[in-house]
Short mmCIF file of C-alpha atoms in Angstrom, two decimals:
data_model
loop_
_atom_site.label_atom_id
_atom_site.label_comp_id
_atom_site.label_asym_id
_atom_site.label_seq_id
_atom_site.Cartn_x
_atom_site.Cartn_y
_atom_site.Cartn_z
CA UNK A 1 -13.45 2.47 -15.26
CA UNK A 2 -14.74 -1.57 -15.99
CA UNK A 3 -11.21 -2.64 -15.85
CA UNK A 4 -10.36 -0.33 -12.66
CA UNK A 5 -13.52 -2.00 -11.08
CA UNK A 6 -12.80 -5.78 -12.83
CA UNK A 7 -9.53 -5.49 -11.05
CA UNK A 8 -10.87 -4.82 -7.15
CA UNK A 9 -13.20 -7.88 -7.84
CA UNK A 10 -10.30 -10.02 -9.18
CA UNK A 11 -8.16 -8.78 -6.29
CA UNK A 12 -10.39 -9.60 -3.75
CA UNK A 13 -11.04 -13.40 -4.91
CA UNK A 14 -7.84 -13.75 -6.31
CA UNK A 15 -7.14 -13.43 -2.09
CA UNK A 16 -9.76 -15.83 -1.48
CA UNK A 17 -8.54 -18.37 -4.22
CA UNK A 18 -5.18 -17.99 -2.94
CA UNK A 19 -5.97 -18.63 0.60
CA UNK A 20 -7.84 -21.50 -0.03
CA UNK A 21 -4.91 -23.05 -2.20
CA UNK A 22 -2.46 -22.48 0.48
CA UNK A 23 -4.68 -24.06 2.83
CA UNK A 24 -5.66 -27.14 0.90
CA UNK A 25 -2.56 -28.02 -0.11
CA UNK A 26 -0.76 -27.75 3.00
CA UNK A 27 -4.04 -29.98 4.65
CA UNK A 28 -3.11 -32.60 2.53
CA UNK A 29 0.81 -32.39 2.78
CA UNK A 30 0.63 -31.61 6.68
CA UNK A 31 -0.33 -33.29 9.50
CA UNK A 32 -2.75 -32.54 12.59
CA UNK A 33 -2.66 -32.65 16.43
CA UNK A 34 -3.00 -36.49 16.56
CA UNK A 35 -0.76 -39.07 18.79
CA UNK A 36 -1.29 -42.45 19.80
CA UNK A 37 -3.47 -43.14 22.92
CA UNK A 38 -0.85 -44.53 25.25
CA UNK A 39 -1.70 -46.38 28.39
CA UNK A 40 -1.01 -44.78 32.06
CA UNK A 41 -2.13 -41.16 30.85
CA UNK A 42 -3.53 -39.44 33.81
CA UNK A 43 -7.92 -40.07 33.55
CA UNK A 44 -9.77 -36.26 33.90
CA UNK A 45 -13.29 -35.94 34.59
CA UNK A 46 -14.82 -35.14 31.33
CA UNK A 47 -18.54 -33.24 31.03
CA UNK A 48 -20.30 -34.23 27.59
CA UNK A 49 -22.77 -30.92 27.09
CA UNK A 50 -25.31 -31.59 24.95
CA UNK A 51 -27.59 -28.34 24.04
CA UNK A 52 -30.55 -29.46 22.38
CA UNK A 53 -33.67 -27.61 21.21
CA UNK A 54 -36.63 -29.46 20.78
CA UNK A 55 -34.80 -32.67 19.52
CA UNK A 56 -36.90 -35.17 20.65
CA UNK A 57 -36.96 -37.37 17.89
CA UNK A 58 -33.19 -37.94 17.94
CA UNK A 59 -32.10 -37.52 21.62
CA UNK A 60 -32.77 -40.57 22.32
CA UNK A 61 -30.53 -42.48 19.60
CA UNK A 62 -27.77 -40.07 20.54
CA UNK A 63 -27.94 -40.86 24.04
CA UNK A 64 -27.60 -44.83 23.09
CA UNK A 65 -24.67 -44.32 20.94
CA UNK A 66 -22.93 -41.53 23.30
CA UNK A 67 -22.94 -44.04 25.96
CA UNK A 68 -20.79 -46.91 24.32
CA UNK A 69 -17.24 -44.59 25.03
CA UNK A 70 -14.31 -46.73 25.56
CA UNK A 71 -13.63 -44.01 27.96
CA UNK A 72 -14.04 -45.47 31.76
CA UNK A 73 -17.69 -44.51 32.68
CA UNK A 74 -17.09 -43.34 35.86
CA UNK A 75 -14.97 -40.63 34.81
CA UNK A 76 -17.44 -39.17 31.93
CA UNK A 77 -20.84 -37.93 32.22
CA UNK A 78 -23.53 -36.83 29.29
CA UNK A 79 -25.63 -33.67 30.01
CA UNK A 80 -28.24 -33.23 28.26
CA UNK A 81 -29.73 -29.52 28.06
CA UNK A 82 -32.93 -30.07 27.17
CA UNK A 83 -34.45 -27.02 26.19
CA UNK A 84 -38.54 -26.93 25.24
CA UNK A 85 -38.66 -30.83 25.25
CA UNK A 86 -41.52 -32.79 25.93
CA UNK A 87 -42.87 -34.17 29.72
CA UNK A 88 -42.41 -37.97 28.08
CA UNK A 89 -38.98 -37.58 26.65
CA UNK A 90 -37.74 -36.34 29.66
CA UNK A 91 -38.90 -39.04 31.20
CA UNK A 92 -37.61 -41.48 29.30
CA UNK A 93 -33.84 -39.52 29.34
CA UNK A 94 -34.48 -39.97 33.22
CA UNK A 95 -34.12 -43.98 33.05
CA UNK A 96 -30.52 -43.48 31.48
CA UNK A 97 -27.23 -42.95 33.38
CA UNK A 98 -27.18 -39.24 32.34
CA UNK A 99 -27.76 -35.97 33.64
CA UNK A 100 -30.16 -33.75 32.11
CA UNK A 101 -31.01 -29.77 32.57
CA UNK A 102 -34.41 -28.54 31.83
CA UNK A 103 -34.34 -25.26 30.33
CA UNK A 104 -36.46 -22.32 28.82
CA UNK A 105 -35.73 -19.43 27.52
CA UNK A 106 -37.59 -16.60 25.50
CA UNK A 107 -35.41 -16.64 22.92
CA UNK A 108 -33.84 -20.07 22.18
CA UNK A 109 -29.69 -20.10 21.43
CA UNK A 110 -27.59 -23.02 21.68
CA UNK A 111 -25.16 -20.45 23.39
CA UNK A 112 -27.58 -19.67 26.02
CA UNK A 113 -28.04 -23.35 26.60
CA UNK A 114 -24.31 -23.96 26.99
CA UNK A 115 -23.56 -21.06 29.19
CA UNK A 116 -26.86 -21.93 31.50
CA UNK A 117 -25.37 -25.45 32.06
CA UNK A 118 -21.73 -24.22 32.58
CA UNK A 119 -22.76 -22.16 35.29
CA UNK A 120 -24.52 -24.73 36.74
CA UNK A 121 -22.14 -27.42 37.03
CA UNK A 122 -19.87 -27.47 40.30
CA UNK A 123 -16.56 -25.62 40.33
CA UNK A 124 -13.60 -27.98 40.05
CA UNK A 125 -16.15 -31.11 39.24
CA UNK A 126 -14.88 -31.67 35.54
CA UNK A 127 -11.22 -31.12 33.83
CA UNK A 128 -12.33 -31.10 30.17
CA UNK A 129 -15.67 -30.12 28.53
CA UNK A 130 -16.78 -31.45 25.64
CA UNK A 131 -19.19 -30.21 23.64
CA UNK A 132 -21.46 -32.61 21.19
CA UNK A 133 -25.05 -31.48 19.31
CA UNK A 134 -28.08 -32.97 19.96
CA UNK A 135 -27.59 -35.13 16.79
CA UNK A 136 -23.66 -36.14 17.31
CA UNK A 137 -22.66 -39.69 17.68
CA UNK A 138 -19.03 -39.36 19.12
CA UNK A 139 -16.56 -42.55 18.10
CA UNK A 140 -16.41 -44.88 20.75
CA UNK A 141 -12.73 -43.59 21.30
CA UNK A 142 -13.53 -40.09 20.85
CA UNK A 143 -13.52 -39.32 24.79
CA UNK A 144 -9.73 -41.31 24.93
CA UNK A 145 -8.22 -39.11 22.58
CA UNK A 146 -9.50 -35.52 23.80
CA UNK A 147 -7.98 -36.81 27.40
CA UNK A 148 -5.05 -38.06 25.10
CA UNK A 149 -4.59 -34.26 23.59
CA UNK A 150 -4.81 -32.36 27.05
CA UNK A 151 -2.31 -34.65 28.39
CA UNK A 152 0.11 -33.32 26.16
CA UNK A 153 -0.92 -29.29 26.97
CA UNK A 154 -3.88 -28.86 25.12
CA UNK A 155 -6.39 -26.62 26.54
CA UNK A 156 -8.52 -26.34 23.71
CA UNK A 157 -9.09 -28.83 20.76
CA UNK A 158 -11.59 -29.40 18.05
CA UNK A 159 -12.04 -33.28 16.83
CA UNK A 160 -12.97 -34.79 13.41
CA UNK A 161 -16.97 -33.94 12.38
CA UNK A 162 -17.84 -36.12 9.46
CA UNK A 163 -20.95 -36.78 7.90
CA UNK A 164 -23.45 -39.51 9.48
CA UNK A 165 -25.36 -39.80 5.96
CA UNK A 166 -25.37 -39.28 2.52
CA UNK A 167 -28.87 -40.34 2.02
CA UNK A 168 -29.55 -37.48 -0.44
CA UNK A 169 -28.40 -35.54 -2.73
CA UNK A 170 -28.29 -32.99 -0.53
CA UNK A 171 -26.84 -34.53 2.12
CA UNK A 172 -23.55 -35.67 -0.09
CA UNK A 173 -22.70 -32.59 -1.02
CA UNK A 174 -23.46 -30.91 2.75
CA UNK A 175 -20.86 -33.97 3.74
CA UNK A 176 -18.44 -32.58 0.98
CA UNK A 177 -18.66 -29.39 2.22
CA UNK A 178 -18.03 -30.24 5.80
CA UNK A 179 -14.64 -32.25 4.73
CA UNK A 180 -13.73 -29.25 2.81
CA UNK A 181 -13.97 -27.19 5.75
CA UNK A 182 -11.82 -29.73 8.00
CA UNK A 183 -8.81 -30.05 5.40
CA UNK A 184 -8.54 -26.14 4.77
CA UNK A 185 -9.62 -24.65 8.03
CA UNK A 186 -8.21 -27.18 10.77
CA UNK A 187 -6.00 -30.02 8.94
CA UNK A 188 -4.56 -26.84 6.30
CA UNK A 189 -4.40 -24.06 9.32
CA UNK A 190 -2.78 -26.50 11.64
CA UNK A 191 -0.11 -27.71 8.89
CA UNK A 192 0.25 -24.09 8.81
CA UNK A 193 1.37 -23.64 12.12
CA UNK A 194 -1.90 -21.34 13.10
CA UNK A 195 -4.77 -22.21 15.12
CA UNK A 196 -7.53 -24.91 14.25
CA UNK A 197 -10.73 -23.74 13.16
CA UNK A 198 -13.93 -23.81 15.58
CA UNK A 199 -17.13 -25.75 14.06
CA UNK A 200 -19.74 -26.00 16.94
CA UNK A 201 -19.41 -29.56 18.14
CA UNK A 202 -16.94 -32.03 18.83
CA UNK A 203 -14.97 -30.01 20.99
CA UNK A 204 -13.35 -29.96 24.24
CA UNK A 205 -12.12 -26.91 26.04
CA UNK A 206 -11.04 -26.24 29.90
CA UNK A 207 -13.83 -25.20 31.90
CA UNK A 208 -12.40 -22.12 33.09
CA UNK A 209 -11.11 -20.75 30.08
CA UNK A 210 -14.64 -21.95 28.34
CA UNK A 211 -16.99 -20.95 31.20
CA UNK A 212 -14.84 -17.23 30.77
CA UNK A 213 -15.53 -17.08 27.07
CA UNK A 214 -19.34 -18.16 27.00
CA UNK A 215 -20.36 -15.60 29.32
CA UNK A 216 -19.16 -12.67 27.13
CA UNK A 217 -20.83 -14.27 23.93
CA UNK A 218 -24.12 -12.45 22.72
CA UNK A 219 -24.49 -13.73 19.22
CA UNK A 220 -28.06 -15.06 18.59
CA UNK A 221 -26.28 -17.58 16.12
CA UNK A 222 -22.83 -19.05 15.54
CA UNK A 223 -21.29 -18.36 18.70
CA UNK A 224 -18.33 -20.84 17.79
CA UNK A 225 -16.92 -17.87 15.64
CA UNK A 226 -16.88 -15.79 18.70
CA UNK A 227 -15.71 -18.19 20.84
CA UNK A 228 -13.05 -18.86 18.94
CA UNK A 229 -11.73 -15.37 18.55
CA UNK A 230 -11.90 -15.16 22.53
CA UNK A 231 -9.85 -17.98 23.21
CA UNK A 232 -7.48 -16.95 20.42
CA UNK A 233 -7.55 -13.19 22.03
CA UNK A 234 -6.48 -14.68 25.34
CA UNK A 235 -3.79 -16.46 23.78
CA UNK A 236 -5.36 -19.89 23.94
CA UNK A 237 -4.50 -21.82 20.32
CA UNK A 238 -6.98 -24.48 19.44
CA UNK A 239 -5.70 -27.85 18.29
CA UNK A 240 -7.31 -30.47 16.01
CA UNK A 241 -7.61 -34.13 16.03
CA UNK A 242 -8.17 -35.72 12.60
CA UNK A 243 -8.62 -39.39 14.04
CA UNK A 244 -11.02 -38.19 16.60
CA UNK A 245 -14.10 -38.16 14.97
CA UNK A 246 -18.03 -37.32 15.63
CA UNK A 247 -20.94 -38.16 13.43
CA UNK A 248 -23.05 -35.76 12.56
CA UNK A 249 -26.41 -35.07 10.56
CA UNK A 250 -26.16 -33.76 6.87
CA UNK A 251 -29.33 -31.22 5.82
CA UNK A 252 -31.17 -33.84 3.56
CA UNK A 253 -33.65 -30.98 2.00
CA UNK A 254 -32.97 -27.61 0.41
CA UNK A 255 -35.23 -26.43 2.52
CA UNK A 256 -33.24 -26.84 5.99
CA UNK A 257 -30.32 -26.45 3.66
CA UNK A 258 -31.51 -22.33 3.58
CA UNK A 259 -32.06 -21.94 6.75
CA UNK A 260 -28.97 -23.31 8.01
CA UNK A 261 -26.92 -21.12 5.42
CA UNK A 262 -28.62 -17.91 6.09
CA UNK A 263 -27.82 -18.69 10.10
CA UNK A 264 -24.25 -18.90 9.06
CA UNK A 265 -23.79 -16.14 6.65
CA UNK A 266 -25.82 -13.98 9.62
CA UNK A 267 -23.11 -14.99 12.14
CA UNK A 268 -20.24 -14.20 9.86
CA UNK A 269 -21.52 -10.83 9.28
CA UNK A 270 -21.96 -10.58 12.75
CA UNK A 271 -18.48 -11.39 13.43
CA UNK A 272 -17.24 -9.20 10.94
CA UNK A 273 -18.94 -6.30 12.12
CA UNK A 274 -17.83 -6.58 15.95
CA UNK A 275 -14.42 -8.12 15.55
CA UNK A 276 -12.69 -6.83 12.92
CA UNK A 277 -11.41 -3.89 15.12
CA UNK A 278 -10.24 -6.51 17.44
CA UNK A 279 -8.56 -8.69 14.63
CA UNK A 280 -6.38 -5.68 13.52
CA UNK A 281 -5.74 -5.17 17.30
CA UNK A 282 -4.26 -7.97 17.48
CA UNK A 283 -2.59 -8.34 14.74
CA UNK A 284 -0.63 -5.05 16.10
CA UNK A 285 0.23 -7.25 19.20
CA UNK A 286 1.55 -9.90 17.18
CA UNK A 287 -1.27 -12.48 17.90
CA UNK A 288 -1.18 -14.20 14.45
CA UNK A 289 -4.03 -16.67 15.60
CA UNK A 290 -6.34 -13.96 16.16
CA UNK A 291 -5.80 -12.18 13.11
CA UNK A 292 -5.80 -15.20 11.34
CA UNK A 293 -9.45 -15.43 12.59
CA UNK A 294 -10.60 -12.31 11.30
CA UNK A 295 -9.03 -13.18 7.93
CA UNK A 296 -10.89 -16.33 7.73
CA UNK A 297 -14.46 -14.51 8.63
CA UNK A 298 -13.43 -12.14 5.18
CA UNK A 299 -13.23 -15.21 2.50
CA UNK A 300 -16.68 -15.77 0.72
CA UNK A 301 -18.66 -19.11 1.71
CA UNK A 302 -17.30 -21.33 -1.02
CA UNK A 303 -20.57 -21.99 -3.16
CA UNK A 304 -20.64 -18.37 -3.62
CA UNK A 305 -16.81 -18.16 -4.59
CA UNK A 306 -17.44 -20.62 -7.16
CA UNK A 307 -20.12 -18.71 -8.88
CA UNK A 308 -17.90 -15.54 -8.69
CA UNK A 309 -15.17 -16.77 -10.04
CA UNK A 310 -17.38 -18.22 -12.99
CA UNK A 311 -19.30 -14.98 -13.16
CA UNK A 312 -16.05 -13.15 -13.53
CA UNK A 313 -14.47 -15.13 -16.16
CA UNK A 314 -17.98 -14.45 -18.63
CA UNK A 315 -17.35 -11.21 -17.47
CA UNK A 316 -14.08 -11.32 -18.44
CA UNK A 317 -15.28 -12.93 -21.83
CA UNK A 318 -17.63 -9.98 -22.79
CA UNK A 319 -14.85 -7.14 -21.93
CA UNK A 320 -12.70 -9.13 -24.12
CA UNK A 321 -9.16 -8.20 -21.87
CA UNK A 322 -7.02 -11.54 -22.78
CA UNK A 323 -5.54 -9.97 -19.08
CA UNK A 324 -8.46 -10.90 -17.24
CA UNK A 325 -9.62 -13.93 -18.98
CA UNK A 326 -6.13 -15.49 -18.16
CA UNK A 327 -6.51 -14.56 -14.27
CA UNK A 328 -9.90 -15.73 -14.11
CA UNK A 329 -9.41 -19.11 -16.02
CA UNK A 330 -6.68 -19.28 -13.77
CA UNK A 331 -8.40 -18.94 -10.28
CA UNK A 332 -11.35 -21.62 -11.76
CA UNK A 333 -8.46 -23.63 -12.44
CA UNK A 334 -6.67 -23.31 -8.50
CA UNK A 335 -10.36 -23.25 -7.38
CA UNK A 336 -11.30 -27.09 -8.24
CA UNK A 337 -8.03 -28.26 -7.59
CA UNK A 338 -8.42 -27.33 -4.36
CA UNK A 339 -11.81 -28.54 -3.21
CA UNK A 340 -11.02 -31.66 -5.32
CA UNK A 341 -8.28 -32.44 -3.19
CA UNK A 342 -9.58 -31.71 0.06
CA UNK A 343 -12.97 -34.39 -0.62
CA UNK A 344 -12.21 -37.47 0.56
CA UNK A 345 -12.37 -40.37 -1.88
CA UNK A 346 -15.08 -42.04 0.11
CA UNK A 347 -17.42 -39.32 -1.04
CA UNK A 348 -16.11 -39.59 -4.12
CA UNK A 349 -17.29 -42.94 -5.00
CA UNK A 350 -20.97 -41.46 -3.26
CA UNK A 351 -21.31 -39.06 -5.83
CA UNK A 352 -23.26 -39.75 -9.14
CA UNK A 353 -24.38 -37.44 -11.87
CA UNK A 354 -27.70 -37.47 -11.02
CA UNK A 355 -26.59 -35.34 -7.95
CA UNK A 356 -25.19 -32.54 -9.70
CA UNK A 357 -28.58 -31.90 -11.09
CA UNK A 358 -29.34 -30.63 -7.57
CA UNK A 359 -25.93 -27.96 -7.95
CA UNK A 360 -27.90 -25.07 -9.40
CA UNK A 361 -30.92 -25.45 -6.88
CA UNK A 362 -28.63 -25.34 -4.05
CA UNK A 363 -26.65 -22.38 -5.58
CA UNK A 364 -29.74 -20.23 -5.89
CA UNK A 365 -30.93 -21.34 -2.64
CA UNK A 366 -27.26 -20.17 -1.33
CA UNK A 367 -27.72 -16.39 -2.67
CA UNK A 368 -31.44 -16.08 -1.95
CA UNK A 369 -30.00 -16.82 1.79
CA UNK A 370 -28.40 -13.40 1.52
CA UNK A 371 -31.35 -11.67 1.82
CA UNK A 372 -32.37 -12.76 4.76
CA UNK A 373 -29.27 -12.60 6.88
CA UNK A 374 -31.23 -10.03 8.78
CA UNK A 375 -33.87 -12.12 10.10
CA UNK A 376 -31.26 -14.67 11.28
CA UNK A 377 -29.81 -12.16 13.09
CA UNK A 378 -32.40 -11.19 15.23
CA UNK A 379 -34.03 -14.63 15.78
CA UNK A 380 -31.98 -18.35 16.05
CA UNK A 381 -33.23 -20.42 13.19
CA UNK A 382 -33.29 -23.96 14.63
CA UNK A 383 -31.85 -26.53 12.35
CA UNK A 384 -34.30 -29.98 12.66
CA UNK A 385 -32.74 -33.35 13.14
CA UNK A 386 -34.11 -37.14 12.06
CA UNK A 387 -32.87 -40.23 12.29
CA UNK A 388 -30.43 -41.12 9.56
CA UNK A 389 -30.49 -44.87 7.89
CA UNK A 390 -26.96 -44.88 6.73
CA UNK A 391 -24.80 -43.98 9.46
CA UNK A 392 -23.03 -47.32 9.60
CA UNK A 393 -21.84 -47.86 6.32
CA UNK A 394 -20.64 -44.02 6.69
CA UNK A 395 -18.90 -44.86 10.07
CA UNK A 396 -17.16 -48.19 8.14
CA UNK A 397 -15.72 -45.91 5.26
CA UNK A 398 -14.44 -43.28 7.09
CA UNK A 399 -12.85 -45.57 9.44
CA UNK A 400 -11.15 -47.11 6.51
CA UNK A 401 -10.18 -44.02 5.26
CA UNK A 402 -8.58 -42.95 8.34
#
């Protein structure tokens, strides 16, 4: 009975490990959606959203550095949607070149936001939005190369988020994380021939197809997942732009680092529950993307795949089957190779051993998250934002990585 039951768990992350693998090493061997930005490309009107929550503190910055696009400025326009702000930010929003939309709501959601302003703006007005979070500090040629993309037939496309600090512990390993995520689940899926990966900002869609979407989506909390499967169920594949890149804010607490995990874990058990029916749907149609979706939504969040596969290797130890210790030294093995690879070296040289000391804290805070997926999924839990003090040097070394 243990080694009937040992083998479903291996299975099951042996799948994940596997997956992963595939993904990483293909991210690294591949190539994205990226081409150069030639001169003479046809100029669309692009529509920056900007759904923000209370962000006073860092609107302001974001509005600064949003501003300095290479992109012509007549043919761009930031809109903020400022939701719950105060009388004296607004005003001072009101003295920049910008649009902003007051809103309200009794239950706060950055899809809510989103869908408000998409309804509001004119029909026809804007060929591309983009989407950027209250926080986000797009490249100055960010805007160029999402026109770039959908003049070569993109209709949807998700750029380059990298981290904007690595001011804590915390933070660095948030920023690993998030590169992680771009070489398996866009760079990896793309090299794959599938469709990119969703992440929330840093994206540009067209309106129609976006405007379409939103309105269906009822998720308190990661509505990108959902979005996503829409697009992907309406046959629209989702590129990804490696060069085109948007700073955001690492969690610099463990704290915030909770509450933005339980959030996600909520929304992927969300999706689970009212999609999988769908994936397999479409999987029977032949929509690969789709399915591919639902697949992706079934791997464990990768903190808690590394203490499985740990877990199940002492496991392994106790029983004593030479079998399973193999397999499970094995997928430790595949495990770090792949999340070593897909960190890029400038993070690399951030890292120092004093950092790891914060590893188990951020583990436990991880699981303890699982416990209160169900509050998340009843109420949005806001993620706060503060200036950052080292988003320059971070801006230099990814540029030089790139």
């Amino acid at each position: 009975m243990i080694n009937f039951i040992l083998l479903i768990i291996t299975s099951y992350l042996l799948f994940n490990v596997l997956y992963i693998f595939i993904s990483a090493v293909a991210g690294r061997l591949g190539h994205a959606d990226d081409s150069m930005v030639t001169e003479g490309n046809p100029l669309r009107r692009i529509a920056v959203l900007i759904p923000a929550y209370k962000e006073d503190s860092v609107i302001l910055g974001s509005v600064v550095a949003n501003l300095k696009q290479s992109y012509p400025t007549d043919w761009y326009d930031l809109i903020v949607i400022a939701d719950s702000f105060r009388p004296e930010t607004l005003e001072q929003l009101a003295t920049y070149p910008i649009k902003v939309i007051p809103v309200q709501f009794e239950q706060s959601t950055v899809q809510k936001s989103i869908t408000y302003a998409l309804n509001s703006l004119p029909e026809g007005l804007y060929d591309i939005i983009v989407i950027s979070d209250a926080d986000n500090h797009m490249a100055p040629d960010f805007l160029q190369r999402i026109n770039q993309a959908f003049s070569e037939g993109w209709r949807a496309i998700q750029g380059h988020r990298v981290a904007k600090n690595t001011n804590t512990s915390v933070a660095i390993f948030d920023a690993m994380n998030e590169e992680v995520n771009n070489n398996l689940f866009r760079a990896g899926q793309r090299a794959l021939g599938l469709s990119a990966t969703l992440i929330g900002s840093g994206m540009g869609f067209e309106p129609a197809i976006m405007k379409r979407a939103m309105n269906q989506i009822q998720t308190v909390s990661g509505y990108d997942k959902e979005l996503e499967m829409l697009l992907l169920v309406a046959g629209i594949k989702i590129g990804y732009l490696h060069k085109a890149f948007i700073f955001d804010e690492k969690v610099q607490n463990i704290a915030v680092f909770e509450r933005q995990r339980t959030r996600w874990t909520a929304a992927q058990v969300y999706f689970i529950k009212e999609y999988f029916g769908v994936g397999m749907r479409q999987l029977a149609l032949g929509n690969k993307h789709a399915f591919n979706a639902l697949v992706k939504s079934l791997l464990l969040p990768r903190t808690l795949l590394l203490v499985s596969v740990f877990l199940l290797f002492l496991i392994n130890l106790v029983v004593a089957n030479p079998t399973f210790i193999g397999v499970s030294a094995g997928l430790i093995g595949l495990l770090s190779f792949s999340l070593a690879v897909s960190i890029p070296l400038y993070l690399w040289r951030k890292i120092s051993i004093r950092d790891f000391f914060v590893l188990p804290a951020l583990i436990f805070s991880m699981m303890r998250s699982l416990f209160k997926i169900k509050q998340a999924g009843k109420k949005f839990l806001h993620t706060p934002h503060t200036e950052t003090p080292d988003k320059s040097s971070i801006e230099s070394q990814v540029a030089k990585q790139s």
